[in-house]
Coordinates of C-alpha atoms and ligand atoms in Angstrom, one line a residue:
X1 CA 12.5 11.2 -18.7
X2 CA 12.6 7.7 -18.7
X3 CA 8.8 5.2 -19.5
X4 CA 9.4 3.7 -15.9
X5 CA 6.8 4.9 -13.5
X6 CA 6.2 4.8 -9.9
X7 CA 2.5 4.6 -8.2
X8 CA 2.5 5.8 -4.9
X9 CA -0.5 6.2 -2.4
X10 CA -0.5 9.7 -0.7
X11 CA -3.0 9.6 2.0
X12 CA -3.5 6.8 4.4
X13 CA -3.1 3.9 2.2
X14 CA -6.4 2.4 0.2
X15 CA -6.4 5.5 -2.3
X16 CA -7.2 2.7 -5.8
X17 CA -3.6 2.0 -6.2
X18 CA -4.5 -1.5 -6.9
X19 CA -6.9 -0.3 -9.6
X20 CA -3.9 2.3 -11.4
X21 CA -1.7 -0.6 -11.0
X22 CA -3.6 -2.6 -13.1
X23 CA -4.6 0.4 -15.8
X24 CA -1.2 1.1 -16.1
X25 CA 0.0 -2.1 -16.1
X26 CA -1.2 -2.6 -19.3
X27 CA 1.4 0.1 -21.1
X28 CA 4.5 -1.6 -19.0
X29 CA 6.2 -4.9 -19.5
X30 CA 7.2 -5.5 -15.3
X31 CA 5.4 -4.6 -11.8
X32 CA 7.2 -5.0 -9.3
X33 CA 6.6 -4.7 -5.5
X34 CA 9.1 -2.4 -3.3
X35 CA 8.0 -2.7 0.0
X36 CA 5.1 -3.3 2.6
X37 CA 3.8 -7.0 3.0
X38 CA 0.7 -8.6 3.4
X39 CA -0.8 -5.7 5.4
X40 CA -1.6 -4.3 2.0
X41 CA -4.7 -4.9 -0.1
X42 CA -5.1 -3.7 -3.8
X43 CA -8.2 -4.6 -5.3
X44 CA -8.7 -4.9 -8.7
X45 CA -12.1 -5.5 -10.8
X46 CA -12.4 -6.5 -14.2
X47 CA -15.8 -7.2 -15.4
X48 CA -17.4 -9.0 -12.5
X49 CA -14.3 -10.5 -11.0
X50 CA -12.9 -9.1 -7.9
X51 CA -9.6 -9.2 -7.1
X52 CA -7.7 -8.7 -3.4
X53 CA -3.9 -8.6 -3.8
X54 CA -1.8 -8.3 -0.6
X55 CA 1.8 -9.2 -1.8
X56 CA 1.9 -10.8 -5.7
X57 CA 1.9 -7.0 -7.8
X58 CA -1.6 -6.1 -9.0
X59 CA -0.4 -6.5 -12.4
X60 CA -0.2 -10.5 -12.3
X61 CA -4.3 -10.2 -13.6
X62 CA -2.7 -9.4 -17.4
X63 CA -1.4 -12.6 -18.7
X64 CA 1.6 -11.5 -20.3
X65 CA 3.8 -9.0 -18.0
X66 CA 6.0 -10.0 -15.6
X67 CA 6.2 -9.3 -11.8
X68 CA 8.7 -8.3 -9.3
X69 CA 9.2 -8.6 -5.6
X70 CA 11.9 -6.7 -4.3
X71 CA 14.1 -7.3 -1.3
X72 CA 12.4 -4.4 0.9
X73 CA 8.9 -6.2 0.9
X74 CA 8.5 -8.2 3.9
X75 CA 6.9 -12.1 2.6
X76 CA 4.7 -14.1 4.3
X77 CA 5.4 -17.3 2.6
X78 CA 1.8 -18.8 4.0
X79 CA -0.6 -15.9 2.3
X80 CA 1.9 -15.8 -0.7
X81 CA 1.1 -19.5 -1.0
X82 CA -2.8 -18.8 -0.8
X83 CA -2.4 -16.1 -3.4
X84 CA -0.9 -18.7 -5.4
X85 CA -3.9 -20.4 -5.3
X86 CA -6.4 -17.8 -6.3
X87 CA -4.6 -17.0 -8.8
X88 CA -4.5 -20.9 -10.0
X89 CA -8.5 -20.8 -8.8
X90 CA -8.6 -17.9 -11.1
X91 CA -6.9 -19.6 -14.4
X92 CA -4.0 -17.2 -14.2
X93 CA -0.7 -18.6 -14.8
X94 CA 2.1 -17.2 -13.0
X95 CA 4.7 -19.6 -14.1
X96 CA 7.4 -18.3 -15.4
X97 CA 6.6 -14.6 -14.8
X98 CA 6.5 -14.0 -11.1
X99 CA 10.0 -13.3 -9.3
X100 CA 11.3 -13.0 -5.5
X101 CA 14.5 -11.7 -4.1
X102 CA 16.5 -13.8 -2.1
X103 CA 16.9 -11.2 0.6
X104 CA 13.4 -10.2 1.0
X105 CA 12.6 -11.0 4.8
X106 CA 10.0 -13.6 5.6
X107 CA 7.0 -12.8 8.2
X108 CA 6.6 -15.9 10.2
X109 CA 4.0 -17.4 12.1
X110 CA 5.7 -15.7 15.6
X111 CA 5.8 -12.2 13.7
X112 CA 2.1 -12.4 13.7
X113 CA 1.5 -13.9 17.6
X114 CA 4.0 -10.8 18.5
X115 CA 1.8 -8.1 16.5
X116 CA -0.8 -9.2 18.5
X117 CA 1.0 -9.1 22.2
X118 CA 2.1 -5.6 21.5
X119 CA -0.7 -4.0 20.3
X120 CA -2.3 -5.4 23.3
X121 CA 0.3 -4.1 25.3
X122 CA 0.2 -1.0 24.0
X123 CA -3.4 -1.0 25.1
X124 CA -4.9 2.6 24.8
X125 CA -2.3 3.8 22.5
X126 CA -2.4 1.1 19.9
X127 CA -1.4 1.3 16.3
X128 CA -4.5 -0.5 15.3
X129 CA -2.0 -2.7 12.8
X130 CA -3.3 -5.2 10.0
X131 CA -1.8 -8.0 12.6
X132 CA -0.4 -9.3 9.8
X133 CA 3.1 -9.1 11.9
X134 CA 4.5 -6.2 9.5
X135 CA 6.3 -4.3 12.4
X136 CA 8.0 -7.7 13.8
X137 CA 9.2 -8.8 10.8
X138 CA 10.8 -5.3 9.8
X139 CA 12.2 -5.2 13.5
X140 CA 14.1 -8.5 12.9
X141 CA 15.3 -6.9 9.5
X142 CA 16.7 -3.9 11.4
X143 CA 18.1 -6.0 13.9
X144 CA 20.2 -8.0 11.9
X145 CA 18.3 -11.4 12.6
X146 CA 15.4 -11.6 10.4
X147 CA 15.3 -14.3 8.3
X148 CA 15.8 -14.1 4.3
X149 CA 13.8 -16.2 1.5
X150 CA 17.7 -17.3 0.7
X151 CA 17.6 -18.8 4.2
X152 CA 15.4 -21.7 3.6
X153 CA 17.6 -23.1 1.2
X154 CA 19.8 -24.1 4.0
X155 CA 18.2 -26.2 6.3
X156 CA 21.6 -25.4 9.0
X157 CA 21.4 -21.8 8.5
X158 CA 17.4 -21.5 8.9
X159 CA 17.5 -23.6 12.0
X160 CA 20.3 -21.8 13.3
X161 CA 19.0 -18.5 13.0
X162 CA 15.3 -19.5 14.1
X163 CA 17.0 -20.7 17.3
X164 CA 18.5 -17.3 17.6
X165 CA 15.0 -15.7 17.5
X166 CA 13.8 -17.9 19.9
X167 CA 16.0 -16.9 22.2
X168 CA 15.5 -13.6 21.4
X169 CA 11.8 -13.9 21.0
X170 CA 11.6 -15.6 24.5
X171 CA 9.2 -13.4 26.8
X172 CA 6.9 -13.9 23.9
X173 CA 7.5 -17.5 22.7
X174 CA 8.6 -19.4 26.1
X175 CA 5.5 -21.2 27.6
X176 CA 3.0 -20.2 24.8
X177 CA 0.3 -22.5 23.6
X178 CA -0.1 -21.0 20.6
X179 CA 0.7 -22.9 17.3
X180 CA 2.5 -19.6 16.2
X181 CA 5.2 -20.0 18.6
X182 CA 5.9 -23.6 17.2
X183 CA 9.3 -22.9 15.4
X184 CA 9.7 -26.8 15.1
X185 CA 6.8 -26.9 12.9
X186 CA 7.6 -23.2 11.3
X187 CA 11.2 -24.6 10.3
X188 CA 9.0 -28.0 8.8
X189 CA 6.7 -25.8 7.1
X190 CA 9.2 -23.4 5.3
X191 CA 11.3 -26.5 4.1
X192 CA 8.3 -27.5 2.5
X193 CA 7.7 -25.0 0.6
X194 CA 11.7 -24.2 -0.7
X195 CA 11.2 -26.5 -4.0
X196 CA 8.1 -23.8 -4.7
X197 CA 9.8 -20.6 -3.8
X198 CA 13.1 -22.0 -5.9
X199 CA 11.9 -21.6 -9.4
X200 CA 11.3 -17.8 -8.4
X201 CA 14.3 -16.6 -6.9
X202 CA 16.7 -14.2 -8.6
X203 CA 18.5 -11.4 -8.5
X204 CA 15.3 -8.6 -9.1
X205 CA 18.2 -5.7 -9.1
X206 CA 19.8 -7.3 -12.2
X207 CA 17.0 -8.6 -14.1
X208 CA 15.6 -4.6 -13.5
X209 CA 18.7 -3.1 -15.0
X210 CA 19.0 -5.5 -17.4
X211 CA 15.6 -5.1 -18.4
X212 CA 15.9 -1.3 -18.1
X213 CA 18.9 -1.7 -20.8
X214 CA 16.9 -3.7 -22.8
X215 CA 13.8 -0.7 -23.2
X216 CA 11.5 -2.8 -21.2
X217 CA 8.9 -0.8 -19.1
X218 CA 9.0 -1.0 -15.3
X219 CA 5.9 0.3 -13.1
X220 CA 6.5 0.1 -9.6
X221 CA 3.5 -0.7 -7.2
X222 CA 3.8 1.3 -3.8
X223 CA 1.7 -0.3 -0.9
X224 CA 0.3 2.2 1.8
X225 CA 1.0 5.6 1.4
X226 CA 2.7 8.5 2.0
X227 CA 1.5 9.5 5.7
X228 CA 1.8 6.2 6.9
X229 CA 5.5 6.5 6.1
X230 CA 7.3 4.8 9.0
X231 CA 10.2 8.4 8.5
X232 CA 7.8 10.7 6.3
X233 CA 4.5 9.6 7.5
X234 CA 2.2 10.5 11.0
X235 CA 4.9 8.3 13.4
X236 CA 4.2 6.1 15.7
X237 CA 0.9 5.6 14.2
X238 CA 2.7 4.0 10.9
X239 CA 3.5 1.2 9.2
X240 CA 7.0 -0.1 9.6
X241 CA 8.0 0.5 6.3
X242 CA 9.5 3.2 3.6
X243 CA 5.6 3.7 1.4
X244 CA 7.1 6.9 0.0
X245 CA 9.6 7.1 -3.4
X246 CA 12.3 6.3 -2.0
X247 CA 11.3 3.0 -0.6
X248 CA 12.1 2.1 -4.7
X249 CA 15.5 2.4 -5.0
X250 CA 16.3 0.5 -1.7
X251 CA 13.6 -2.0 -1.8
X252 CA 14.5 -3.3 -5.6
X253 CA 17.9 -2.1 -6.0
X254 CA 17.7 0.2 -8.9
X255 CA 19.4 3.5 -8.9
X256 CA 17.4 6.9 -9.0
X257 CA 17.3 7.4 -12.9
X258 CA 15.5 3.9 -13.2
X259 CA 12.4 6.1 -11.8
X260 CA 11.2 8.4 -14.5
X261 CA 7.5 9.5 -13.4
X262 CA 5.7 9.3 -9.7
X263 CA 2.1 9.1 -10.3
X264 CA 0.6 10.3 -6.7
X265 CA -2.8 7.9 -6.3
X266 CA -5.5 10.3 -4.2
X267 CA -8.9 9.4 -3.2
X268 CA -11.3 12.4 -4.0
X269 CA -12.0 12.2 0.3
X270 CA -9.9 10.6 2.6
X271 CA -9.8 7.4 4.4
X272 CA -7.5 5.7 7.2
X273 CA -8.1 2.1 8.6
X274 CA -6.4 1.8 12.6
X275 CA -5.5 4.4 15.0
X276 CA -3.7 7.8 14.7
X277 CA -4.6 11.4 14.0
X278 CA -6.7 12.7 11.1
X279 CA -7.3 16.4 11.3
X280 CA -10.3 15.6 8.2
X281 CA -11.9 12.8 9.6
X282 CA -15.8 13.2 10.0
X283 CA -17.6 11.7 12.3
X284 CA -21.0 12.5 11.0
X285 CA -24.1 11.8 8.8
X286 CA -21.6 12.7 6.1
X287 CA -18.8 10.5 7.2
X288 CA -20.9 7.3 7.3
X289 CA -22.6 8.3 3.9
X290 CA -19.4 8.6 2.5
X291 CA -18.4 5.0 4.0
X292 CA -21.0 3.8 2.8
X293 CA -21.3 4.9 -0.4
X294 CA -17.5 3.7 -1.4
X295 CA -18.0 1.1 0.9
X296 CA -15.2 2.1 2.8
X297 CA -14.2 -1.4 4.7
X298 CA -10.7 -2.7 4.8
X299 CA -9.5 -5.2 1.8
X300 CA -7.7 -7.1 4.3
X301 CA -9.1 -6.7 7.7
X302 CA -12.8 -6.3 6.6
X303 CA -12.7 -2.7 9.4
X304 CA -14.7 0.2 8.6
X305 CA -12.6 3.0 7.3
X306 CA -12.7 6.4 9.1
X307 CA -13.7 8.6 5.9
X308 CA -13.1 12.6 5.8
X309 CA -12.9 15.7 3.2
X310 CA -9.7 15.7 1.0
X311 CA -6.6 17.3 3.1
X312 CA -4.6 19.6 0.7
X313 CA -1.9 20.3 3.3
X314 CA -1.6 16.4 4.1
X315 CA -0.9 16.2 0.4
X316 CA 1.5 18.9 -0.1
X317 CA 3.6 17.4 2.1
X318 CA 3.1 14.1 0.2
X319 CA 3.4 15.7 -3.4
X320 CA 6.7 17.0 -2.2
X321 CA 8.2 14.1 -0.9
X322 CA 7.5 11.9 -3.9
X323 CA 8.6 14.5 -6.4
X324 CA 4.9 13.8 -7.8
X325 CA 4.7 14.5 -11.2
X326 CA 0.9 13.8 -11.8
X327 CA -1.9 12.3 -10.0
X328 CA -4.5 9.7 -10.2
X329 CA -7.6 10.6 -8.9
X330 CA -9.7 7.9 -7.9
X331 CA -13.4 7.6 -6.3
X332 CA -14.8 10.5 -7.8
X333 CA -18.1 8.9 -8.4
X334 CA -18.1 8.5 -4.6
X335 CA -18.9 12.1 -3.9
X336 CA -21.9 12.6 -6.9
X337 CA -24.6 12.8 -4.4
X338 CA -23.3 15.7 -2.2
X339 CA -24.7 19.2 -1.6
X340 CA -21.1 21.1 -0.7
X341 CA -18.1 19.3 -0.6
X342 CA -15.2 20.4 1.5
X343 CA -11.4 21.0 1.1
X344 CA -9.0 21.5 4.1
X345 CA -6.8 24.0 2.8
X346 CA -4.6 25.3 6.1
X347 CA -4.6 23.9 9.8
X348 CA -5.2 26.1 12.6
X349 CA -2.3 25.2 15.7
X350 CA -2.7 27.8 18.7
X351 CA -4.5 30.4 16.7
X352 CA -1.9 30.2 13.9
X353 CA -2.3 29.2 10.1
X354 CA -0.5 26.5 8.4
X355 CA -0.5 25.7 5.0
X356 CA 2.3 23.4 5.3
X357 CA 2.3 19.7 8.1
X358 CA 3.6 20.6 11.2
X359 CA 7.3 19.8 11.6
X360 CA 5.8 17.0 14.6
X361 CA 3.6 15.2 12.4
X362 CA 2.0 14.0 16.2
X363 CA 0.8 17.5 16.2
X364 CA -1.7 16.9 13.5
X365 CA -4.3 15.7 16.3
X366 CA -4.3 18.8 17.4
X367 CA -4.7 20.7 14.2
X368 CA -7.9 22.3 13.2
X369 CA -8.6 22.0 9.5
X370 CA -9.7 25.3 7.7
X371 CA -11.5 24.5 5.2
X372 CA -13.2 25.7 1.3
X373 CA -16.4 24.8 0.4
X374 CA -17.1 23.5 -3.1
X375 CA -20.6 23.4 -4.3
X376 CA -20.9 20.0 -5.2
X377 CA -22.1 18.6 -8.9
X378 CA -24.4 16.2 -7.8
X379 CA -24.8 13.7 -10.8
X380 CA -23.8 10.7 -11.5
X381 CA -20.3 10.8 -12.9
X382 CA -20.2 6.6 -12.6
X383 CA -18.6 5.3 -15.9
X384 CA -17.5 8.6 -17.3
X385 CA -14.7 8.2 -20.0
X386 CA -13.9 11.6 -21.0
X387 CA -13.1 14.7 -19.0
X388 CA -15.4 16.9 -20.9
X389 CA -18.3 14.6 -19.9
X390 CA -17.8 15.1 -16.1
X391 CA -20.2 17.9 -14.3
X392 CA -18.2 21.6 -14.9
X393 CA -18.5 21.3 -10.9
X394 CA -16.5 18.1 -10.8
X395 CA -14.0 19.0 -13.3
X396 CA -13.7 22.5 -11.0
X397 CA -13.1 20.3 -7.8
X398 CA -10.7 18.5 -9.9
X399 CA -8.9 21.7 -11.1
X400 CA -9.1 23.1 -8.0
X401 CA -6.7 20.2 -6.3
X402 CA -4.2 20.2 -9.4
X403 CA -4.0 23.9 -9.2
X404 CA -3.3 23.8 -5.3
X405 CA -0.7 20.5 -5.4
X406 CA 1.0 22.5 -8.6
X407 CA 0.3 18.7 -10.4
X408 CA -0.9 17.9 -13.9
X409 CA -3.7 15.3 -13.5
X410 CA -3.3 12.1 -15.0
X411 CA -6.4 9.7 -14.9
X412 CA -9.3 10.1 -13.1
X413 CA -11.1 7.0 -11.8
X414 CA -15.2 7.0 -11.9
X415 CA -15.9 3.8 -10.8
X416 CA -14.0 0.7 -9.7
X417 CA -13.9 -1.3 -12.8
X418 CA -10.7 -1.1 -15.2
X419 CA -13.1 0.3 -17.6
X420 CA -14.6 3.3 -15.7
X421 CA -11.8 5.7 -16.0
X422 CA -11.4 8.8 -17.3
X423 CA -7.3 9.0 -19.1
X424 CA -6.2 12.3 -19.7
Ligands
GDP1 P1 -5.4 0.2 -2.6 O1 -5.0 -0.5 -1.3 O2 -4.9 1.6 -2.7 O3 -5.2 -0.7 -3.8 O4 -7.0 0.4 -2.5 P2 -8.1 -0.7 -2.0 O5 -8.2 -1.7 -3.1 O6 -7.8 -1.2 -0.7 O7 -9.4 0.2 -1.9 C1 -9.9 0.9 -3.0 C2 -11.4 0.4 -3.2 O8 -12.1 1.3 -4.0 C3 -11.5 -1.0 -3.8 O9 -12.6 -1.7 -3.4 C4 -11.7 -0.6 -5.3 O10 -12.4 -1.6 -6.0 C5 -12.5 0.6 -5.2 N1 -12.3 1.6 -6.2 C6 -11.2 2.0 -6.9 N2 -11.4 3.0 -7.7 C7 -12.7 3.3 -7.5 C8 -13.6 4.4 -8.1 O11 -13.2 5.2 -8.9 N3 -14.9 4.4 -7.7 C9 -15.4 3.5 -6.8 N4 -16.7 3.6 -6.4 N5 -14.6 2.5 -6.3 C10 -13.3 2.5 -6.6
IMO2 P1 -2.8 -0.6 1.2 O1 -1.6 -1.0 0.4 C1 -4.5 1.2 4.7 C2 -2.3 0.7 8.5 C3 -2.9 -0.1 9.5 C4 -2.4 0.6 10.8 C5 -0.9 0.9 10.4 C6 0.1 -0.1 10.8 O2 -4.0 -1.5 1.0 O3 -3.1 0.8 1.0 P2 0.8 -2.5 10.0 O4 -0.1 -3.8 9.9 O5 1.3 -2.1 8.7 O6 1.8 -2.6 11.1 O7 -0.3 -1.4 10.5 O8 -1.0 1.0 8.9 N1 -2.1 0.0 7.2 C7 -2.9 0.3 6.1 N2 -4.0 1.1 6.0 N3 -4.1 0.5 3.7 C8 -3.0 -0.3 3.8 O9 -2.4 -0.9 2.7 C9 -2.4 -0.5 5.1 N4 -1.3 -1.2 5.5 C10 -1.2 -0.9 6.8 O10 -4.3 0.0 9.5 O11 -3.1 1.8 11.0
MG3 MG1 -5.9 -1.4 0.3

């Protein structure tokens, strides 16, 4: 097996990736981004510094590696431009080292001002989206009119084709007062900032392979996860994109032996930010005491997270569909006050047991979770290092999920600086 590695989320998105990205970062020589857009946000710490990523690859924080965004990433040139600037504010040089496809789609102003008309339209069904206009810009991919970063390079071309979307975008655009739905000033804006996007722009399929042939390392940063999967994932309430392995190959343009190990990111509980079903989900004393103790609030919305127990049949559906070798457990320090802790380990549909997602994944909101009580270890495990260090009781919880997912356990996260970690 090849040194590449893939990290992908396999709840509901927000499982540390961000974090594991960044530990891991350190053994590879690229990062590179394979979908998802700025609906994402991977936090990083080290020492006191925080850091909120939503489209630039988490490993940009270590000075020397180089990053990658691939052509199934959706770019919103306006927050990739702010990122910029943190990371300037933040004395980290990106010159040089941070790459974009030319035929990664751009999220535009209008993407955003028709997030938020359909969400409102859908009213009682929404998705609950990051309204950071993720759907609308994949929509215009799938369509056949989005508009590429290659685009802005001809001034014709991008006017062309935004004239096309306005015609296309017209119940939503005609009449509006809303800045967003200003392509004059959207066409201004992106020629702008083309002499800033030119220096990055290459071909990230090439420079991969090449690199590949070279015996370079590549880690490749999954955004979201596996169940909000826009195929795989608990459909319609989604995200519009591919979050799962696959979304690799097609969203850099590397073939499947340029992906040697999946490491499967799980939070010790589960969380999930927006609407849709969660057969886990407490709504409790315990479910705000979890929230609050891992301060469970969206990186890039600021919204509470709905918090439950760990869902073992959620992620054997997810271990499966990545081809997960091992996982990253993350949050563990999270749970070191609790009495009992609890695993779902079936779902209970119409008095039957499942130990597998139903073939509807809709049908999950009307799943019962059957659960197995650990006792739980409360101690602090914050900081711990080594495995042997960690309560027996923790290191059975731990055990317990490996055994069940058939996984070999790779790093265990006790805290959220880069530091607290426990590599095995
Ligand atoms: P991502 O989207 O998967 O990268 O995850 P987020 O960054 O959105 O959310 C994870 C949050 O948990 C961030 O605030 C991290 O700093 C924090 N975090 C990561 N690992 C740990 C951990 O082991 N313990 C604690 N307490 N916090 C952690
Ligand atoms: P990271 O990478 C958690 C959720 C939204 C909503 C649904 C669709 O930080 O793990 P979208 O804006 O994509 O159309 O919203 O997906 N969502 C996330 N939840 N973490 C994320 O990213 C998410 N990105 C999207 O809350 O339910
Ligand atoms: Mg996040």
């Amino acid at each position: 097996m090849n040194k590449h590695k893939a990290v992908i989320g396999c709840q509901w998105g927000d499982e540390g990736k961000g974090k594991i990205v960044d530990l891991l970062a350190a053994g590879a020589d690229i990062i590179a981004r394979f979908q998802g857009g700025a609906n994402a946000g991977h936090t990083i710490r080290v020492g006191d510094k925080k850091y909120v990523l939503h489209l630039i690859p988490s490993g940009i924080i270590h000075p020397d590696k180089i990053c990658f965004i691939g052509n199934g990433v959706v770019l919103d040139p306006f927050t990739f431009k702010e990122e910029l600037q943190l990371l300037e504010n933040e004395g980290i040089d990106y010159q040089g080292r941070l790459f974009i496809s030319p035929a990664t789609n751009l999220v535009l102003p209008y993407h955003k001002l028709i997030d938020a008309v359909d969400e409102g339209n859908r009213g009682t069904t929404s998705i609950g989206t990051t309204m950071r206009g993720i759907g609308p810009a994949y929509i215009d991919k799938v369509a056949r009119h989005g508009i590429r970063l290659v685009d802005i390079f001809n001034p014709e071309r991008l006017r062309r084709r935004l004239e096309f979307n306005r015609t296309m975008k017209a119940r939503y655009l005609d009449g509006s007062t809303d800045e967003r739905a200003d392509l004059e000033r959207t066409f201004n804006d992106l020629q702008a900032m083309a002499p800033m996007f030119r220096p990055m722009m290459v071909d990230v399929s090439r420079r991969l392979y090449e690199a590949n042939k070279e015996g370079k390392v590549i880690l490749y940063e999954g955004a979201q996860g596996c169940m909000l999967d826009v195929d795989l994932g608990t459909y319609p309430f989604a995200t519009s994109s591919n979050t799962t392995v696959g979304g690799v190959l097609t969203g850099l343009g590397v073939g499947p032996k340029m992906v040697g190990e999946v490491v499967g990111v799980i939070k010790a509980y589960t969380t999930r930010v927006g609407s849709g079903p969660f057969p886990t989900e407490l709504v409790d004393d315990i479910g705000e005491k979890i929230r609050l103790l891992g301060d469970e609030y969206g990186a890039t919305t600021g919204r509470p997270r709905r918090c439950g127990w760990l869902d073992l049949v959620a992620l054997r559906h997810a271990v499966r569909i990545n081809g997960v070798d091992s996982i990253a457990v993350t949050k563990l320090d999270v749970l070191d006050e609790l009495a009992e802790i609890k695993v779902c380990v079936a779902y209970k549909l119409n008095g039957d047991i499942f130990s597998e997602v139903p073939l509807d994944l809709a049908e999950l909101s009307h799943v019962q979770p059957i659960y197995k009580t650990l006792p739980g270890w409360q101690a602090d495990t914050t900081g711990t290092t080594e495995f042997g260090n960690l309560p027996q009781k923790a290191r059975d919880y731990l055990k317990f999920i490996c055994e069940d997912l058939g996984v070999s356990i790779c790093l265990v996260s006790t805290g959220a600086r880069r530091e607290e970690t426990i590599r095995i």
